[in-house]
Amino acid sequence: MEASEVPVATVTQRSQKSVESQVGRIYESFANFPRTPNFEYYLKGGLDNSQAPSARPWVCFWNLHSLALLGESVDAQLQNNIIYFLSRCQDPNGGYGGGPGQMPHLATTYAAVCSLVTLGGHKALSSINRSEMYMFLQQMKHPSGGFRSLELYLIPYFSPGFMMVEKLMSGPATAISVASILNILDDELVQNVGNYILSCQTYEGGISAEPGTEAHGGYTFCGVATMIMINQVNQLDLPRLIDWLVFQQGKECGFKGRTNKLVDCCYSFWQGGTFALLQRACSTFDTKLVIPVGGKSFEVNFNDIGYNFVKRRVEMEPLFDGLALQLYLLLCSQEVNGGLKDKPGESRDFYHTCYALSGLSNAIMKQGASLQHSDSVMLLSFEVS
């Protein structure tokens, strides 16, 4: 009789075990973890010395948003420098490029507009050319419901941020968000967007970059947020979506972005933030939508939807473990010298710092409590392999 073959672990299985082991050791040493990382120095230094020539509006957004979450602000000189720099990125025909003189791109347009709104004030907000922006968004619109990210490319993807800048992808989420923020969203821009997003919801329940591909946390957040802004969220298969989401929080306590992938701190926002949207959206699940018939306009004011939505009372209890998520972010992702990283063994960066802090803020708000040192009893339930 032949001896039975010894199972060989796959690369993914070995990586998962390695991450679990590192996380387990960190949780065991919880009592000795440093408590005062210098985020402000790290983030403001990035604003002054960005080395990302084609994505600098993103660096502005990530760092300004992170500072805002920490209750920090930038001085008047740095604020003026940022406004001046972004004005040089603005194309005369609308939209913002990744740097001065670069072609306008939906993803960097989103980052620039969000940066200026975060700064606030007349000088920042008046620097945005709203009329040309509307023409730019119309030019990028495609009959399929997608949007061109650049004038020469039709790639109707969602854009959860940095990863999309690399691949020159953009889509409905960035365009609809910018239009909503600037109060220029109308039924022409909305036309067919909902149908496109519905075609991207997968058999798992999450939302993918395009029809027929894998559900992904970033695309899921962008798809759900967009459907809320265009008043069509309850056309999604929400029970199946929630079922997929709840299984993305793993034994490490953090979220992963896709099925059978490793934990990553940025998904504390992309996945956790989707839960936050659904907590407010649940009151609309049984609401009949006003759908255009025969080419008639929507009978809703799109520009009020986003603002009214965030003011809505939360109807649903948290559907993920917020305290466990805080544990992962504070102990496994935080760097002693400021900033946050993907997972143990990786390096900090502004992208992960921004979205990990966003996820942490959401976890604290939704859980109604923050992690205290006495919560170390939670560590006992984590088995180190």
mmCIF file of C-alpha atoms in Angstrom:
data_model
loop_
_atom_site.group_PDB
_atom_site.id
_atom_site.type_symbol
_atom_site.label_atom_id
_atom_site.label_comp_id
_atom_site.label_asym_id
_atom_site.label_seq_id
_atom_site.Cartn_x
_atom_site.Cartn_y
_atom_site.Cartn_z
ATOM 1 C CA MET A 1 0.000 0.000 0.000
ATOM 2 C CA GLU A 2 1.340 3.377 -0.962
ATOM 3 C CA ALA A 3 1.915 5.823 1.852
ATOM 4 C CA SER A 4 -0.621 8.628 1.898
ATOM 5 C CA GLU A 5 0.629 11.918 0.567
ATOM 6 C CA VAL A 6 1.433 14.625 3.102
ATOM 7 C CA PRO A 7 -0.635 17.748 2.412
ATOM 8 C CA VAL A 8 1.455 20.714 1.292
ATOM 9 C CA ALA A 9 0.335 24.163 2.343
ATOM 10 C CA THR A 10 -0.251 26.693 -0.419
ATOM 11 C CA VAL A 11 1.498 30.053 -0.558
ATOM 12 C CA THR A 12 -1.712 31.728 0.629
ATOM 13 C CA GLN A 13 -2.056 29.339 3.567
ATOM 14 C CA ARG A 14 1.564 29.870 4.604
ATOM 15 C CA SER A 15 1.140 33.661 4.365
ATOM 16 C CA GLN A 16 -2.031 33.504 6.437
ATOM 17 C CA LYS A 17 -0.327 31.444 9.167
ATOM 18 C CA SER A 18 2.613 33.842 9.210
ATOM 19 C CA VAL A 19 0.362 36.883 9.657
ATOM 20 C CA GLU A 20 -1.662 35.137 12.381
ATOM 21 C CA SER A 21 1.541 34.265 14.229
ATOM 22 C CA GLN A 22 2.865 37.841 14.078
ATOM 23 C CA VAL A 23 -0.456 39.275 15.183
ATOM 24 C CA GLY A 24 -0.699 36.782 18.035
ATOM 25 C CA ARG A 25 2.723 37.753 19.381
ATOM 26 C CA ILE A 26 1.779 41.430 19.258
ATOM 27 C CA TYR A 27 -1.424 40.808 21.197
ATOM 28 C CA GLU A 28 0.519 38.849 23.828
ATOM 29 C CA SER A 29 2.827 41.841 24.380
ATOM 30 C CA PHE A 30 -0.061 44.334 24.609
ATOM 31 C CA ALA A 31 0.990 45.599 28.048
ATOM 32 C CA ASN A 32 4.317 46.922 26.736
ATOM 33 C CA PHE A 33 2.964 48.713 23.663
ATOM 34 C CA PRO A 34 3.997 52.408 23.347
ATOM 35 C CA ARG A 35 1.101 54.850 23.619
ATOM 36 C CA THR A 36 2.163 58.150 22.033
ATOM 37 C CA PRO A 37 3.140 57.933 18.338
ATOM 38 C CA ASN A 38 3.800 61.273 16.627
ATOM 39 C CA PHE A 39 1.243 61.327 13.833
ATOM 40 C CA GLU A 40 1.217 65.094 13.355
ATOM 41 C CA TYR A 41 4.919 65.336 12.508
ATOM 42 C CA TYR A 42 4.690 62.418 10.077
ATOM 43 C CA LEU A 43 1.615 63.731 8.245
ATOM 44 C CA LYS A 44 2.633 67.380 7.996
ATOM 45 C CA GLY A 45 6.082 66.334 6.816
ATOM 46 C CA GLY A 46 4.409 64.457 3.981
ATOM 47 C CA LEU A 47 2.492 67.546 2.911
ATOM 48 C CA ASP A 48 5.716 69.536 2.686
ATOM 49 C CA ASN A 49 7.846 66.870 1.013
ATOM 50 C CA SER A 50 5.667 64.646 -1.160
ATOM 51 C CA GLN A 51 7.607 62.412 -3.568
ATOM 52 C CA ALA A 52 4.586 61.209 -5.606
ATOM 53 C CA PRO A 53 4.777 63.275 -8.825
ATOM 54 C CA SER A 54 1.577 61.921 -10.401
ATOM 55 C CA ALA A 55 -0.503 61.495 -7.250
ATOM 56 C CA ARG A 56 0.207 64.548 -5.116
ATOM 57 C CA PRO A 57 -3.466 65.553 -4.809
ATOM 58 C CA TRP A 58 -3.958 62.148 -3.183
ATOM 59 C CA VAL A 59 -1.165 62.825 -0.697
ATOM 60 C CA CYS A 60 -2.853 66.135 0.123
ATOM 61 C CA PHE A 61 -6.167 64.373 0.709
ATOM 62 C CA TRP A 62 -4.807 61.436 2.719
ATOM 63 C CA ASN A 63 -2.797 63.673 5.047
ATOM 64 C CA LEU A 64 -5.325 66.486 5.431
ATOM 65 C CA HIS A 65 -8.086 63.972 6.141
ATOM 66 C CA SER A 66 -5.891 62.159 8.666
ATOM 67 C CA LEU A 67 -5.033 65.401 10.438
ATOM 68 C CA ALA A 68 -8.724 66.357 10.537
ATOM 69 C CA LEU A 69 -9.595 63.007 12.123
ATOM 70 C CA LEU A 70 -6.946 63.666 14.779
ATOM 71 C CA GLY A 71 -8.331 67.139 15.454
ATOM 72 C CA GLU A 72 -5.249 68.824 14.003
ATOM 73 C CA SER A 73 -5.007 71.601 11.422
ATOM 74 C CA VAL A 74 -2.330 73.070 9.177
ATOM 75 C CA ASP A 75 -0.933 76.568 9.554
ATOM 76 C CA ALA A 76 -1.977 79.395 7.237
ATOM 77 C CA GLN A 77 1.205 79.242 5.150
ATOM 78 C CA LEU A 78 0.917 75.516 4.450
ATOM 79 C CA GLN A 79 -2.797 75.907 3.722
ATOM 80 C CA ASN A 80 -2.071 78.636 1.161
ATOM 81 C CA ASN A 81 0.655 76.483 -0.396
ATOM 82 C CA ILE A 82 -1.759 73.574 -0.812
ATOM 83 C CA ILE A 83 -4.453 75.759 -2.379
ATOM 84 C CA TYR A 84 -1.920 77.283 -4.766
ATOM 85 C CA PHE A 85 -0.503 73.884 -5.708
ATOM 86 C CA LEU A 86 -3.950 72.382 -6.379
ATOM 87 C CA SER A 87 -4.945 75.417 -8.442
ATOM 88 C CA ARG A 88 -1.946 74.642 -10.672
ATOM 89 C CA CYS A 89 -3.246 71.060 -11.042
ATOM 90 C CA GLN A 90 -6.656 72.307 -12.216
ATOM 91 C CA ASP A 91 -7.178 72.092 -15.959
ATOM 92 C CA PRO A 92 -8.692 75.185 -17.647
ATOM 93 C CA ASN A 93 -11.395 72.908 -19.083
ATOM 94 C CA GLY A 94 -12.250 71.323 -15.756
ATOM 95 C CA GLY A 95 -10.908 68.578 -13.508
ATOM 96 C CA TYR A 96 -7.560 68.135 -11.785
ATOM 97 C CA GLY A 97 -4.455 66.280 -12.882
ATOM 98 C CA GLY A 98 -1.931 64.474 -10.712
ATOM 99 C CA GLY A 99 0.378 67.485 -10.890
ATOM 100 C CA PRO A 100 0.742 70.863 -12.653
ATOM 101 C CA GLY A 101 0.329 70.534 -16.402
ATOM 102 C CA GLN A 102 -0.904 66.934 -16.268
ATOM 103 C CA MET A 103 -4.109 65.738 -17.918
ATOM 104 C CA PRO A 104 -7.208 65.904 -15.692
ATOM 105 C CA HIS A 105 -8.185 62.565 -14.202
ATOM 106 C CA LEU A 106 -11.313 61.639 -12.245
ATOM 107 C CA ALA A 107 -9.410 60.059 -9.361
ATOM 108 C CA THR A 108 -7.099 63.024 -8.746
ATOM 109 C CA THR A 109 -10.057 65.353 -9.298
ATOM 110 C CA TYR A 110 -11.822 63.637 -6.407
ATOM 111 C CA ALA A 111 -8.715 63.892 -4.229
ATOM 112 C CA ALA A 112 -8.208 67.586 -5.002
ATOM 113 C CA VAL A 113 -11.839 68.551 -4.364
ATOM 114 C CA CYS A 114 -11.905 66.627 -1.076
ATOM 115 C CA SER A 115 -8.655 68.305 -0.006
ATOM 116 C CA LEU A 116 -10.044 71.768 -0.672
ATOM 117 C CA VAL A 117 -13.315 70.974 1.117
ATOM 118 C CA THR A 118 -11.328 69.656 4.098
ATOM 119 C CA LEU A 119 -9.375 72.919 4.263
ATOM 120 C CA GLY A 120 -12.603 74.911 3.905
ATOM 121 C CA GLY A 121 -12.884 78.677 3.712
ATOM 122 C CA HIS A 122 -13.637 81.003 0.818
ATOM 123 C CA LYS A 123 -10.176 80.898 -0.743
ATOM 124 C CA ALA A 124 -10.093 77.090 -0.960
ATOM 125 C CA LEU A 125 -13.669 76.585 -2.115
ATOM 126 C CA SER A 126 -13.755 79.454 -4.609
ATOM 127 C CA SER A 127 -10.680 78.056 -6.332
ATOM 128 C CA ILE A 128 -12.796 75.214 -7.806
ATOM 129 C CA ASN A 129 -14.212 76.012 -11.240
ATOM 130 C CA ARG A 130 -17.660 74.424 -10.843
ATOM 131 C CA SER A 131 -19.020 75.218 -14.296
ATOM 132 C CA GLU A 132 -16.004 73.730 -16.082
ATOM 133 C CA MET A 133 -16.065 70.807 -13.654
ATOM 134 C CA TYR A 134 -19.597 69.931 -14.717
ATOM 135 C CA MET A 135 -18.556 69.993 -18.384
ATOM 136 C CA PHE A 136 -15.552 67.791 -17.569
ATOM 137 C CA LEU A 137 -17.748 65.224 -15.800
ATOM 138 C CA GLN A 138 -20.181 65.198 -18.706
ATOM 139 C CA GLN A 139 -17.301 64.651 -21.099
ATOM 140 C CA MET A 140 -16.108 61.673 -19.053
ATOM 141 C CA LYS A 141 -19.597 60.126 -18.886
ATOM 142 C CA HIS A 142 -20.288 57.018 -20.986
ATOM 143 C CA PRO A 143 -23.736 55.667 -21.984
ATOM 144 C CA SER A 144 -22.942 52.368 -20.211
ATOM 145 C CA GLY A 145 -23.147 54.124 -16.851
ATOM 146 C CA GLY A 146 -19.388 54.152 -16.447
ATOM 147 C CA PHE A 147 -17.006 57.093 -16.683
ATOM 148 C CA ARG A 148 -13.761 57.622 -18.521
ATOM 149 C CA SER A 149 -10.953 58.299 -16.081
ATOM 150 C CA LEU A 150 -8.984 60.110 -18.774
ATOM 151 C CA GLU A 151 -10.244 61.526 -22.065
ATOM 152 C CA LEU A 152 -8.599 58.740 -24.062
ATOM 153 C CA TYR A 153 -9.616 55.806 -21.853
ATOM 154 C CA LEU A 154 -12.979 54.219 -21.162
ATOM 155 C CA ILE A 155 -12.513 52.187 -17.992
ATOM 156 C CA PRO A 156 -15.796 52.253 -16.063
ATOM 157 C CA TYR A 157 -14.354 51.161 -12.733
ATOM 158 C CA PHE A 158 -14.919 52.441 -9.221
ATOM 159 C CA SER A 159 -11.994 54.144 -7.545
ATOM 160 C CA PRO A 160 -11.173 53.364 -3.928
ATOM 161 C CA GLY A 161 -8.066 55.499 -4.047
ATOM 162 C CA PHE A 162 -4.354 54.919 -4.432
ATOM 163 C CA MET A 163 -4.521 51.542 -6.182
ATOM 164 C CA MET A 164 -6.681 53.053 -8.900
ATOM 165 C CA VAL A 165 -4.243 55.883 -9.582
ATOM 166 C CA GLU A 166 -1.604 53.321 -10.514
ATOM 167 C CA LYS A 167 -3.845 51.607 -13.054
ATOM 168 C CA LEU A 168 -5.353 54.804 -14.509
ATOM 169 C CA MET A 169 -8.841 53.654 -13.502
ATOM 170 C CA SER A 170 -11.662 55.755 -12.239
ATOM 171 C CA GLY A 171 -15.419 55.648 -12.373
ATOM 172 C CA PRO A 172 -18.871 56.360 -11.031
ATOM 173 C CA ALA A 173 -17.903 56.802 -7.391
ATOM 174 C CA THR A 174 -15.404 59.611 -7.959
ATOM 175 C CA ALA A 175 -17.562 61.431 -10.531
ATOM 176 C CA ILE A 176 -20.803 61.187 -8.560
ATOM 177 C CA SER A 177 -19.066 62.153 -5.306
ATOM 178 C CA VAL A 178 -17.477 65.256 -6.834
ATOM 179 C CA ALA A 179 -20.767 66.302 -8.432
ATOM 180 C CA SER A 180 -22.636 65.780 -5.156
ATOM 181 C CA ILE A 181 -20.072 67.746 -3.122
ATOM 182 C CA LEU A 182 -20.148 70.647 -5.596
ATOM 183 C CA ASN A 183 -23.954 70.655 -5.888
ATOM 184 C CA ILE A 184 -23.906 69.939 -9.625
ATOM 185 C CA LEU A 185 -25.301 66.397 -9.642
ATOM 186 C CA ASP A 186 -28.241 65.919 -12.001
ATOM 187 C CA ASP A 187 -30.094 63.154 -13.813
ATOM 188 C CA GLU A 188 -27.820 63.372 -16.875
ATOM 189 C CA LEU A 189 -24.805 62.381 -14.804
ATOM 190 C CA VAL A 190 -26.829 59.742 -12.928
ATOM 191 C CA GLN A 191 -28.323 58.070 -16.010
ATOM 192 C CA ASN A 192 -27.477 54.312 -16.134
ATOM 193 C CA VAL A 193 -24.989 54.522 -13.242
ATOM 194 C CA GLY A 194 -27.232 52.399 -11.026
ATOM 195 C CA ASN A 195 -27.615 49.714 -13.687
ATOM 196 C CA TYR A 196 -23.869 49.503 -14.122
ATOM 197 C CA ILE A 197 -23.288 49.075 -10.393
ATOM 198 C CA LEU A 198 -25.998 46.399 -10.188
ATOM 199 C CA SER A 199 -24.197 44.474 -12.916
ATOM 200 C CA CYS A 200 -21.073 44.482 -10.724
ATOM 201 C CA GLN A 201 -22.674 42.853 -7.671
ATOM 202 C CA THR A 202 -21.298 39.314 -7.603
ATOM 203 C CA TYR A 203 -22.742 35.971 -6.540
ATOM 204 C CA GLU A 204 -20.907 36.449 -3.210
ATOM 205 C CA GLY A 205 -22.796 39.653 -2.504
ATOM 206 C CA GLY A 206 -19.947 42.161 -2.708
ATOM 207 C CA ILE A 207 -19.291 44.508 -5.615
ATOM 208 C CA SER A 208 -16.510 44.149 -8.162
ATOM 209 C CA ALA A 209 -14.585 46.535 -10.385
ATOM 210 C CA GLU A 210 -16.479 45.421 -13.477
ATOM 211 C CA PRO A 211 -19.015 42.701 -14.335
ATOM 212 C CA GLY A 212 -17.658 39.171 -14.000
ATOM 213 C CA THR A 213 -14.746 39.930 -11.664
ATOM 214 C CA GLU A 214 -14.160 39.325 -7.960
ATOM 215 C CA ALA A 215 -15.961 41.157 -5.147
ATOM 216 C CA HIS A 216 -13.630 43.661 -3.465
ATOM 217 C CA GLY A 217 -13.949 45.798 -0.336
ATOM 218 C CA GLY A 218 -12.941 49.068 -1.969
ATOM 219 C CA TYR A 219 -15.303 48.661 -4.889
ATOM 220 C CA THR A 220 -18.070 47.572 -2.533
ATOM 221 C CA PHE A 221 -17.813 50.754 -0.476
ATOM 222 C CA CYS A 222 -17.706 52.906 -3.602
ATOM 223 C CA GLY A 223 -20.639 51.085 -5.175
ATOM 224 C CA VAL A 224 -22.835 51.296 -2.071
ATOM 225 C CA ALA A 225 -21.952 54.964 -1.482
ATOM 226 C CA THR A 226 -22.728 55.813 -5.098
ATOM 227 C CA MET A 227 -26.066 53.994 -4.979
ATOM 228 C CA ILE A 228 -26.950 56.008 -1.878
ATOM 229 C CA MET A 229 -26.055 59.294 -3.567
ATOM 230 C CA ILE A 230 -28.248 58.497 -6.575
ATOM 231 C CA ASN A 231 -31.113 57.228 -4.379
ATOM 232 C CA GLN A 232 -30.997 53.623 -5.623
ATOM 233 C CA VAL A 233 -29.343 51.699 -2.771
ATOM 234 C CA ASN A 234 -32.287 49.393 -2.167
ATOM 235 C CA GLN A 235 -31.982 47.989 -5.682
ATOM 236 C CA LEU A 236 -28.902 46.103 -4.480
ATOM 237 C CA ASP A 237 -29.253 42.625 -2.975
ATOM 238 C CA LEU A 238 -28.581 43.974 0.515
ATOM 239 C CA PRO A 239 -29.002 40.735 2.530
ATOM 240 C CA ARG A 240 -26.437 39.006 0.322
ATOM 241 C CA LEU A 241 -24.153 42.061 0.536
ATOM 242 C CA ILE A 242 -24.270 42.068 4.334
ATOM 243 C CA ASP A 243 -23.662 38.318 4.429
ATOM 244 C CA TRP A 244 -20.456 38.793 2.413
ATOM 245 C CA LEU A 245 -19.311 41.747 4.512
ATOM 246 C CA VAL A 246 -19.597 40.061 7.910
ATOM 247 C CA PHE A 247 -17.262 37.263 6.827
ATOM 248 C CA GLN A 248 -14.480 39.685 5.859
ATOM 249 C CA GLN A 249 -13.468 40.301 9.499
ATOM 250 C CA GLY A 250 -11.024 37.531 10.391
ATOM 251 C CA LYS A 251 -9.495 35.982 13.497
ATOM 252 C CA GLU A 252 -6.741 38.636 13.414
ATOM 253 C CA CYS A 253 -9.570 41.100 14.293
ATOM 254 C CA GLY A 254 -9.016 43.209 11.174
ATOM 255 C CA PHE A 255 -10.718 43.129 7.783
ATOM 256 C CA LYS A 256 -9.546 41.650 4.517
ATOM 257 C CA GLY A 257 -10.566 43.007 1.132
ATOM 258 C CA ARG A 258 -11.459 39.798 -0.670
ATOM 259 C CA THR A 259 -12.300 36.205 0.138
ATOM 260 C CA ASN A 260 -9.237 34.160 1.212
ATOM 261 C CA LYS A 261 -6.928 37.185 1.217
ATOM 262 C CA LEU A 262 -4.762 38.557 4.021
ATOM 263 C CA VAL A 263 -5.853 41.155 6.554
ATOM 264 C CA ASP A 264 -5.097 44.783 5.617
ATOM 265 C CA CYS A 265 -5.728 47.818 7.808
ATOM 266 C CA CYS A 266 -7.146 49.953 4.979
ATOM 267 C CA TYR A 267 -10.187 47.658 4.797
ATOM 268 C CA SER A 268 -11.148 48.781 8.274
ATOM 269 C CA PHE A 269 -12.590 51.700 6.318
ATOM 270 C CA TRP A 270 -13.598 50.118 3.026
ATOM 271 C CA GLN A 271 -15.431 47.248 4.740
ATOM 272 C CA GLY A 272 -16.193 48.898 8.088
ATOM 273 C CA GLY A 273 -17.325 52.077 6.356
ATOM 274 C CA THR A 274 -19.753 50.095 4.217
ATOM 275 C CA PHE A 275 -21.334 48.803 7.420
ATOM 276 C CA ALA A 276 -21.703 52.405 8.576
ATOM 277 C CA LEU A 277 -23.518 53.289 5.363
ATOM 278 C CA LEU A 278 -25.828 50.294 5.629
ATOM 279 C CA GLN A 279 -26.666 51.113 9.253
ATOM 280 C CA ARG A 280 -28.199 54.364 8.050
ATOM 281 C CA ALA A 281 -29.531 53.012 4.779
ATOM 282 C CA CYS A 282 -31.625 50.276 6.382
ATOM 283 C CA SER A 283 -34.528 52.685 6.884
ATOM 284 C CA THR A 284 -34.755 52.992 3.076
ATOM 285 C CA PHE A 285 -34.818 49.265 2.325
ATOM 286 C CA ASP A 286 -38.582 49.186 1.892
ATOM 287 C CA THR A 287 -38.914 52.645 0.387
ATOM 288 C CA LYS A 288 -40.164 52.776 -3.183
ATOM 289 C CA LEU A 289 -37.715 54.585 -5.433
ATOM 290 C CA VAL A 290 -38.637 57.225 -7.968
ATOM 291 C CA ILE A 291 -37.293 55.864 -11.267
ATOM 292 C CA PRO A 292 -37.297 57.831 -14.547
ATOM 293 C CA VAL A 293 -39.804 56.569 -17.093
ATOM 294 C CA GLY A 294 -39.768 57.399 -20.787
ATOM 295 C CA GLY A 295 -36.788 59.718 -20.513
ATOM 296 C CA LYS A 296 -38.344 61.934 -17.834
ATOM 297 C CA SER A 297 -36.148 63.440 -15.157
ATOM 298 C CA PHE A 298 -35.744 61.948 -11.708
ATOM 299 C CA GLU A 299 -38.163 63.452 -9.214
ATOM 300 C CA VAL A 300 -35.503 63.893 -6.556
ATOM 301 C CA ASN A 301 -32.951 66.548 -5.721
ATOM 302 C CA PHE A 302 -29.705 64.575 -5.892
ATOM 303 C CA ASN A 303 -27.696 67.306 -4.253
ATOM 304 C CA ASP A 304 -29.639 66.953 -0.991
ATOM 305 C CA ILE A 305 -29.325 63.174 -0.716
ATOM 306 C CA GLY A 306 -25.763 62.872 0.578
ATOM 307 C CA TYR A 307 -26.098 65.641 3.147
ATOM 308 C CA ASN A 308 -29.443 64.395 4.419
ATOM 309 C CA PHE A 309 -28.141 60.826 4.545
ATOM 310 C CA VAL A 310 -25.271 61.535 6.934
ATOM 311 C CA LYS A 311 -27.690 63.376 9.233
ATOM 312 C CA ARG A 312 -30.013 60.373 9.389
ATOM 313 C CA ARG A 313 -30.406 58.498 12.653
ATOM 314 C CA VAL A 314 -28.663 55.115 12.795
ATOM 315 C CA GLU A 315 -31.318 52.387 12.692
ATOM 316 C CA MET A 316 -29.221 49.229 12.980
ATOM 317 C CA GLU A 317 -26.876 47.795 15.606
ATOM 318 C CA PRO A 318 -23.201 47.361 14.623
ATOM 319 C CA LEU A 319 -22.671 44.270 12.485
ATOM 320 C CA PHE A 320 -18.947 43.873 13.143
ATOM 321 C CA ASP A 321 -16.750 43.733 16.256
ATOM 322 C CA GLY A 322 -15.611 47.325 16.647
ATOM 323 C CA LEU A 323 -13.483 46.739 19.743
ATOM 324 C CA ALA A 324 -11.644 43.880 18.053
ATOM 325 C CA LEU A 325 -10.982 46.102 15.037
ATOM 326 C CA GLN A 326 -9.583 48.835 17.280
ATOM 327 C CA LEU A 327 -7.300 46.231 18.807
ATOM 328 C CA TYR A 328 -5.849 45.294 15.425
ATOM 329 C CA LEU A 329 -5.405 48.887 14.259
ATOM 330 C CA LEU A 330 -3.804 50.205 17.438
ATOM 331 C CA LEU A 331 -1.526 47.266 18.134
ATOM 332 C CA CYS A 332 -0.736 45.663 14.781
ATOM 333 C CA SER A 333 -0.877 48.587 12.339
ATOM 334 C CA GLN A 334 0.436 51.507 14.371
ATOM 335 C CA GLU A 335 4.052 52.637 14.080
ATOM 336 C CA VAL A 336 5.915 53.999 17.094
ATOM 337 C CA ASN A 337 7.086 57.055 15.105
ATOM 338 C CA GLY A 338 3.638 57.826 13.703
ATOM 339 C CA GLY A 339 1.622 56.461 10.826
ATOM 340 C CA LEU A 340 -0.052 53.128 10.184
ATOM 341 C CA LYS A 341 0.836 50.143 8.041
ATOM 342 C CA ASP A 342 -1.000 47.397 6.181
ATOM 343 C CA LYS A 343 -0.042 44.590 8.600
ATOM 344 C CA PRO A 344 2.910 43.542 10.791
ATOM 345 C CA GLY A 345 6.092 43.366 8.776
ATOM 346 C CA GLU A 346 5.057 46.072 6.305
ATOM 347 C CA SER A 347 6.025 49.753 6.213
ATOM 348 C CA ARG A 348 3.832 52.722 7.049
ATOM 349 C CA ASP A 349 2.497 54.976 4.291
ATOM 350 C CA PHE A 350 0.052 57.859 3.956
ATOM 351 C CA TYR A 351 -2.620 55.802 2.187
ATOM 352 C CA HIS A 352 -2.878 53.178 4.929
ATOM 353 C CA THR A 353 -2.610 55.842 7.629
ATOM 354 C CA CYS A 354 -5.585 57.717 6.194
ATOM 355 C CA TYR A 355 -7.915 54.766 5.790
ATOM 356 C CA ALA A 356 -6.867 53.015 9.003
ATOM 357 C CA LEU A 357 -7.598 56.191 10.967
ATOM 358 C CA SER A 358 -10.909 56.491 9.120
ATOM 359 C CA GLY A 359 -11.758 52.910 10.046
ATOM 360 C CA LEU A 360 -10.701 53.493 13.635
ATOM 361 C CA SER A 361 -12.915 56.567 13.897
ATOM 362 C CA ASN A 362 -15.843 54.628 12.488
ATOM 363 C CA ALA A 363 -15.246 51.685 14.838
ATOM 364 C CA ILE A 364 -15.230 53.969 17.881
ATOM 365 C CA MET A 365 -18.335 55.852 16.776
ATOM 366 C CA LYS A 366 -20.339 52.737 15.876
ATOM 367 C CA GLN A 367 -19.236 50.700 18.873
ATOM 368 C CA GLY A 368 -19.915 53.527 21.286
ATOM 369 C CA ALA A 369 -16.684 52.763 23.123
ATOM 370 C CA SER A 370 -12.941 52.891 22.583
ATOM 371 C CA LEU A 371 -10.380 50.277 23.477
ATOM 372 C CA GLN A 372 -9.014 50.700 26.987
ATOM 373 C CA HIS A 373 -5.913 49.107 28.497
ATOM 374 C CA SER A 374 -8.130 46.913 30.701
ATOM 375 C CA ASP A 375 -9.551 45.277 27.594
ATOM 376 C CA SER A 376 -6.500 43.013 27.453
ATOM 377 C CA VAL A 377 -8.764 40.149 28.505
ATOM 378 C CA MET A 378 -9.766 40.060 24.810
ATOM 379 C CA LEU A 379 -6.273 38.790 23.990
ATOM 380 C CA LEU A 380 -6.917 35.522 25.757
ATOM 381 C CA SER A 381 -9.301 34.366 23.048
ATOM 382 C CA PHE A 382 -6.670 34.631 20.296
ATOM 383 C CA GLU A 383 -4.892 31.330 19.713
ATOM 384 C CA VAL A 384 -1.326 31.614 18.533
ATOM 385 C CA SER A 385 -0.439 28.916 15.994
#
